[in-house]
Amino acid sequence: KNGVYRARLCAKGYDQIPGVDYTENFAPVVNDVTIRIVLVLYKLLGWKAEIVDVETAFLYGDMDVELYMELPEGIELFDNSANPETDCVLLDKTIYGTVQAARQWWKKFM
């Protein structure tokens, strides 16, 4: 927007192995009948609606398992001794691309 380049770090979640890297994943879903009922109630009872969109939602979940990620290309460690064959980082928070990101966010905020 203002001439600044931005990047978002994403994990290769498709490389995660069920039972090894994660045991549960989660995606909240709503039945379409439930949505219709809520919309009818909204109209009939004159409810006020608010829309919430958390753009960085997956960045706020806390990891409850040890999950390591290889260093992305172009990332350098502070001591400049990065070896792409062996170096990795331990994730403290969930990031985009991990299978458990939605579940961890849901557990923390709902």
Short mmCIF file of N, CA and C in Angstrom, two decimals:
data_model
loop_
_atom_site.label_atom_id
_atom_site.label_comp_id
_atom_site.label_asym_id
_atom_site.label_seq_id
_atom_site.Cartn_x
_atom_site.Cartn_y
_atom_site.Cartn_z
N LYS A 1 0.82 -1.20 0.00
CA LYS A 1 0.00 0.00 0.00
C LYS A 1 0.86 1.26 0.00
N ASN A 2 1.85 1.29 0.87
CA ASN A 2 2.66 2.49 0.98
C ASN A 2 4.09 2.28 0.47
N GLY A 3 4.29 1.32 -0.40
CA GLY A 3 5.60 1.07 -0.97
C GLY A 3 6.46 0.13 -0.14
N VAL A 4 5.92 -0.39 0.96
CA VAL A 4 6.66 -1.30 1.81
C VAL A 4 6.32 -2.73 1.41
N TYR A 5 7.34 -3.55 1.21
CA TYR A 5 7.10 -4.95 0.88
C TYR A 5 6.87 -5.73 2.17
N ARG A 6 5.89 -6.60 2.16
CA ARG A 6 5.56 -7.39 3.33
C ARG A 6 5.54 -8.86 2.94
N ALA A 7 5.78 -9.70 3.92
CA ALA A 7 5.76 -11.14 3.68
C ALA A 7 5.09 -11.82 4.86
N ARG A 8 4.52 -12.97 4.61
CA ARG A 8 3.88 -13.76 5.67
C ARG A 8 4.52 -15.14 5.68
N LEU A 9 4.99 -15.53 6.86
CA LEU A 9 5.61 -16.84 6.99
C LEU A 9 4.52 -17.90 7.08
N CYS A 10 4.59 -18.88 6.22
CA CYS A 10 3.62 -19.98 6.21
C CYS A 10 4.36 -21.30 6.33
N ALA A 11 3.74 -22.24 7.00
CA ALA A 11 4.32 -23.58 7.13
C ALA A 11 3.80 -24.47 6.01
N LYS A 12 4.54 -25.50 5.72
CA LYS A 12 4.10 -26.50 4.75
C LYS A 12 3.27 -27.55 5.48
N GLY A 13 2.04 -27.20 5.78
CA GLY A 13 1.17 -28.09 6.53
C GLY A 13 0.89 -29.41 5.83
N TYR A 14 1.00 -29.42 4.52
CA TYR A 14 0.75 -30.65 3.78
C TYR A 14 1.86 -31.68 4.03
N ASP A 15 2.98 -31.26 4.61
CA ASP A 15 4.05 -32.19 4.96
C ASP A 15 3.87 -32.80 6.35
N GLN A 16 2.90 -32.29 7.12
CA GLN A 16 2.68 -32.82 8.47
C GLN A 16 2.07 -34.22 8.39
N ILE A 17 2.49 -35.07 9.30
CA ILE A 17 2.04 -36.47 9.31
C ILE A 17 1.05 -36.68 10.45
N PRO A 18 -0.18 -37.15 10.14
CA PRO A 18 -1.16 -37.40 11.21
C PRO A 18 -0.62 -38.42 12.20
N GLY A 19 -0.82 -38.14 13.50
CA GLY A 19 -0.34 -39.04 14.53
C GLY A 19 1.10 -38.78 14.95
N VAL A 20 1.85 -38.08 14.11
CA VAL A 20 3.23 -37.73 14.45
C VAL A 20 3.32 -36.24 14.76
N ASP A 21 2.91 -35.41 13.81
CA ASP A 21 2.97 -33.96 13.98
C ASP A 21 1.72 -33.40 14.64
N TYR A 22 0.61 -34.10 14.54
CA TYR A 22 -0.62 -33.65 15.17
C TYR A 22 -1.53 -34.84 15.40
N THR A 23 -2.39 -34.72 16.41
CA THR A 23 -3.34 -35.80 16.68
C THR A 23 -4.77 -35.35 16.41
N GLU A 24 -5.01 -34.04 16.48
CA GLU A 24 -6.36 -33.52 16.24
C GLU A 24 -6.28 -32.29 15.36
N ASN A 25 -7.22 -32.14 14.48
CA ASN A 25 -7.39 -30.88 13.77
C ASN A 25 -8.84 -30.48 13.93
N PHE A 26 -9.18 -29.30 13.51
CA PHE A 26 -10.49 -28.78 13.86
C PHE A 26 -10.88 -27.68 12.89
N ALA A 27 -12.12 -27.71 12.45
CA ALA A 27 -12.65 -26.62 11.65
C ALA A 27 -14.12 -26.45 12.04
N PRO A 28 -14.44 -25.35 12.73
CA PRO A 28 -15.83 -25.16 13.14
C PRO A 28 -16.72 -24.94 11.91
N VAL A 29 -17.82 -25.63 11.87
CA VAL A 29 -18.76 -25.50 10.76
C VAL A 29 -20.16 -25.27 11.32
N VAL A 30 -21.00 -24.67 10.51
CA VAL A 30 -22.37 -24.38 10.92
C VAL A 30 -23.31 -24.97 9.88
N ASN A 31 -24.35 -25.60 10.36
CA ASN A 31 -25.38 -26.15 9.50
C ASN A 31 -26.12 -25.00 8.81
N ASP A 32 -26.43 -25.14 7.54
CA ASP A 32 -27.12 -24.06 6.81
C ASP A 32 -28.51 -23.76 7.39
N VAL A 33 -29.16 -24.74 7.97
CA VAL A 33 -30.47 -24.51 8.60
C VAL A 33 -30.31 -23.58 9.81
N THR A 34 -29.25 -23.76 10.57
CA THR A 34 -28.98 -22.91 11.72
C THR A 34 -28.78 -21.46 11.28
N ILE A 35 -28.05 -21.25 10.22
CA ILE A 35 -27.83 -19.89 9.70
C ILE A 35 -29.15 -19.26 9.30
N ARG A 36 -29.99 -20.02 8.63
CA ARG A 36 -31.30 -19.49 8.21
C ARG A 36 -32.16 -19.11 9.41
N ILE A 37 -32.15 -19.94 10.45
CA ILE A 37 -32.94 -19.64 11.65
C ILE A 37 -32.43 -18.36 12.31
N VAL A 38 -31.13 -18.23 12.42
CA VAL A 38 -30.55 -17.03 13.03
C VAL A 38 -30.90 -15.79 12.21
N LEU A 39 -30.86 -15.88 10.89
CA LEU A 39 -31.21 -14.74 10.05
C LEU A 39 -32.68 -14.35 10.20
N VAL A 40 -33.57 -15.33 10.32
CA VAL A 40 -35.00 -15.05 10.53
C VAL A 40 -35.19 -14.37 11.89
N LEU A 41 -34.53 -14.90 12.93
CA LEU A 41 -34.62 -14.28 14.25
C LEU A 41 -34.07 -12.86 14.24
N TYR A 42 -32.99 -12.66 13.53
CA TYR A 42 -32.38 -11.34 13.40
C TYR A 42 -33.38 -10.34 12.83
N LYS A 43 -34.08 -10.75 11.80
CA LYS A 43 -35.05 -9.86 11.15
C LYS A 43 -36.29 -9.66 12.01
N LEU A 44 -36.86 -10.76 12.54
CA LEU A 44 -38.10 -10.67 13.32
C LEU A 44 -37.94 -9.93 14.64
N LEU A 45 -36.81 -10.15 15.32
CA LEU A 45 -36.62 -9.56 16.64
C LEU A 45 -35.85 -8.24 16.61
N GLY A 46 -35.45 -7.82 15.44
CA GLY A 46 -34.75 -6.54 15.31
C GLY A 46 -33.37 -6.52 15.95
N TRP A 47 -32.70 -7.66 15.93
CA TRP A 47 -31.36 -7.73 16.52
C TRP A 47 -30.39 -6.85 15.73
N LYS A 48 -29.37 -6.39 16.40
CA LYS A 48 -28.30 -5.65 15.73
C LYS A 48 -27.16 -6.63 15.46
N ALA A 49 -26.55 -6.49 14.32
CA ALA A 49 -25.49 -7.42 13.92
C ALA A 49 -24.14 -6.72 13.88
N GLU A 50 -23.11 -7.47 14.22
CA GLU A 50 -21.74 -7.01 14.09
C GLU A 50 -20.96 -8.09 13.35
N ILE A 51 -20.07 -7.65 12.51
CA ILE A 51 -19.23 -8.59 11.78
C ILE A 51 -17.82 -8.46 12.32
N VAL A 52 -17.22 -9.59 12.62
CA VAL A 52 -15.87 -9.61 13.15
C VAL A 52 -15.00 -10.43 12.21
N ASP A 53 -13.92 -9.85 11.78
CA ASP A 53 -12.97 -10.56 10.93
C ASP A 53 -11.59 -10.38 11.54
N VAL A 54 -11.03 -11.44 12.05
CA VAL A 54 -9.71 -11.39 12.66
C VAL A 54 -8.71 -11.83 11.60
N GLU A 55 -8.03 -10.86 10.98
CA GLU A 55 -7.15 -11.17 9.86
C GLU A 55 -5.95 -12.01 10.28
N THR A 56 -5.50 -11.86 11.51
CA THR A 56 -4.32 -12.57 11.96
C THR A 56 -4.68 -13.62 13.01
N ALA A 57 -5.85 -14.21 12.90
CA ALA A 57 -6.36 -15.13 13.92
C ALA A 57 -5.42 -16.29 14.18
N PHE A 58 -4.87 -16.89 13.14
CA PHE A 58 -4.06 -18.08 13.32
C PHE A 58 -2.72 -17.79 13.99
N LEU A 59 -2.34 -16.53 14.10
CA LEU A 59 -1.06 -16.19 14.71
C LEU A 59 -1.15 -16.09 16.23
N TYR A 60 -2.35 -16.20 16.79
CA TYR A 60 -2.52 -16.01 18.23
C TYR A 60 -2.68 -17.31 19.00
N GLY A 61 -2.80 -18.43 18.35
CA GLY A 61 -2.95 -19.70 19.04
C GLY A 61 -1.62 -20.17 19.62
N ASP A 62 -1.64 -20.73 20.81
CA ASP A 62 -0.43 -21.25 21.45
C ASP A 62 -0.27 -22.72 21.08
N MET A 63 0.94 -23.12 20.71
CA MET A 63 1.20 -24.51 20.39
C MET A 63 1.21 -25.34 21.67
N ASP A 64 0.56 -26.48 21.65
CA ASP A 64 0.57 -27.36 22.82
C ASP A 64 1.42 -28.61 22.58
N VAL A 65 2.09 -28.66 21.44
CA VAL A 65 3.01 -29.75 21.12
C VAL A 65 4.31 -29.14 20.61
N GLU A 66 5.37 -29.94 20.64
CA GLU A 66 6.63 -29.47 20.05
C GLU A 66 6.54 -29.64 18.54
N LEU A 67 6.65 -28.54 17.83
CA LEU A 67 6.60 -28.58 16.37
C LEU A 67 7.76 -27.76 15.83
N TYR A 68 8.60 -28.40 15.04
CA TYR A 68 9.77 -27.75 14.48
C TYR A 68 9.53 -27.50 12.99
N MET A 69 10.14 -26.43 12.50
CA MET A 69 9.99 -26.06 11.09
C MET A 69 11.37 -25.74 10.53
N GLU A 70 11.63 -26.24 9.32
CA GLU A 70 12.88 -25.90 8.66
C GLU A 70 12.93 -24.41 8.39
N LEU A 71 14.13 -23.84 8.39
CA LEU A 71 14.27 -22.42 8.10
C LEU A 71 13.91 -22.16 6.64
N PRO A 72 13.07 -21.17 6.39
CA PRO A 72 12.75 -20.82 5.01
C PRO A 72 13.97 -20.25 4.29
N GLU A 73 13.98 -20.36 3.00
CA GLU A 73 15.08 -19.83 2.21
C GLU A 73 15.17 -18.32 2.43
N GLY A 74 16.37 -17.83 2.64
CA GLY A 74 16.59 -16.40 2.83
C GLY A 74 16.62 -15.96 4.28
N ILE A 75 16.22 -16.82 5.22
CA ILE A 75 16.25 -16.48 6.64
C ILE A 75 17.65 -16.77 7.18
N GLU A 76 18.21 -15.82 7.89
CA GLU A 76 19.53 -16.00 8.47
C GLU A 76 19.43 -15.93 9.99
N LEU A 77 20.20 -16.76 10.67
CA LEU A 77 20.25 -16.72 12.12
C LEU A 77 21.13 -15.55 12.56
N PHE A 78 21.01 -15.19 13.83
CA PHE A 78 21.74 -14.04 14.35
C PHE A 78 23.25 -14.21 14.25
N ASP A 79 23.73 -15.43 14.40
CA ASP A 79 25.18 -15.65 14.37
C ASP A 79 25.69 -15.98 12.96
N ASN A 80 24.83 -15.87 11.96
CA ASN A 80 25.19 -16.10 10.55
C ASN A 80 25.80 -17.48 10.30
N SER A 81 25.40 -18.46 11.09
CA SER A 81 25.94 -19.82 10.89
C SER A 81 24.84 -20.77 10.42
N ALA A 82 23.87 -20.26 9.71
CA ALA A 82 22.74 -21.09 9.28
C ALA A 82 23.19 -22.18 8.33
N ASN A 83 22.78 -23.38 8.63
CA ASN A 83 23.02 -24.52 7.75
C ASN A 83 21.65 -25.05 7.34
N PRO A 84 21.22 -24.83 6.11
CA PRO A 84 19.87 -25.21 5.69
C PRO A 84 19.59 -26.70 5.79
N GLU A 85 20.63 -27.51 5.88
CA GLU A 85 20.44 -28.97 5.97
C GLU A 85 20.04 -29.41 7.38
N THR A 86 20.45 -28.65 8.40
CA THR A 86 20.23 -29.09 9.77
C THR A 86 19.45 -28.11 10.64
N ASP A 87 19.41 -26.85 10.31
CA ASP A 87 18.80 -25.85 11.18
C ASP A 87 17.28 -25.84 11.06
N CYS A 88 16.64 -25.61 12.20
CA CYS A 88 15.19 -25.51 12.24
C CYS A 88 14.80 -24.61 13.41
N VAL A 89 13.53 -24.24 13.47
CA VAL A 89 13.03 -23.40 14.55
C VAL A 89 11.89 -24.12 15.25
N LEU A 90 11.78 -23.90 16.55
CA LEU A 90 10.69 -24.45 17.35
C LEU A 90 9.57 -23.41 17.36
N LEU A 91 8.37 -23.80 16.98
CA LEU A 91 7.25 -22.87 16.94
C LEU A 91 6.59 -22.77 18.31
N ASP A 92 6.52 -21.55 18.85
CA ASP A 92 5.82 -21.29 20.11
C ASP A 92 4.35 -20.96 19.84
N LYS A 93 4.09 -20.32 18.72
CA LYS A 93 2.74 -19.93 18.32
C LYS A 93 2.40 -20.62 17.01
N THR A 94 1.12 -20.74 16.75
CA THR A 94 0.71 -21.32 15.47
C THR A 94 0.96 -20.31 14.36
N ILE A 95 1.18 -20.81 13.17
CA ILE A 95 1.33 -19.94 12.01
C ILE A 95 0.47 -20.49 10.89
N TYR A 96 0.28 -19.69 9.87
CA TYR A 96 -0.51 -20.12 8.72
C TYR A 96 0.10 -21.36 8.10
N GLY A 97 -0.74 -22.30 7.77
CA GLY A 97 -0.28 -23.50 7.11
C GLY A 97 -0.22 -24.72 8.01
N THR A 98 -0.10 -24.53 9.32
CA THR A 98 -0.07 -25.70 10.20
C THR A 98 -1.48 -26.26 10.33
N VAL A 99 -1.58 -27.57 10.40
CA VAL A 99 -2.88 -28.23 10.47
C VAL A 99 -3.63 -27.84 11.74
N GLN A 100 -2.90 -27.66 12.84
CA GLN A 100 -3.56 -27.40 14.12
C GLN A 100 -3.82 -25.92 14.40
N ALA A 101 -3.57 -25.02 13.46
CA ALA A 101 -3.73 -23.58 13.71
C ALA A 101 -5.16 -23.20 14.08
N ALA A 102 -6.14 -23.70 13.35
CA ALA A 102 -7.55 -23.34 13.63
C ALA A 102 -7.97 -23.88 14.99
N ARG A 103 -7.57 -25.09 15.31
CA ARG A 103 -7.94 -25.68 16.61
C ARG A 103 -7.34 -24.91 17.76
N GLN A 104 -6.07 -24.52 17.65
CA GLN A 104 -5.41 -23.81 18.73
C GLN A 104 -6.04 -22.42 18.94
N TRP A 105 -6.39 -21.74 17.87
CA TRP A 105 -7.05 -20.45 18.00
C TRP A 105 -8.40 -20.63 18.67
N TRP A 106 -9.16 -21.63 18.26
CA TRP A 106 -10.49 -21.89 18.82
C TRP A 106 -10.38 -22.21 20.31
N LYS A 107 -9.40 -23.03 20.71
CA LYS A 107 -9.23 -23.38 22.10
C LYS A 107 -8.89 -22.16 22.96
N LYS A 108 -8.13 -21.23 22.40
CA LYS A 108 -7.70 -20.07 23.19
C LYS A 108 -8.80 -19.03 23.35
N PHE A 109 -9.59 -18.80 22.33
CA PHE A 109 -10.52 -17.68 22.35
C PHE A 109 -11.99 -18.06 22.48
N MET A 110 -12.33 -19.33 22.32
CA MET A 110 -13.76 -19.67 22.41
C MET A 110 -14.04 -20.45 23.62
#
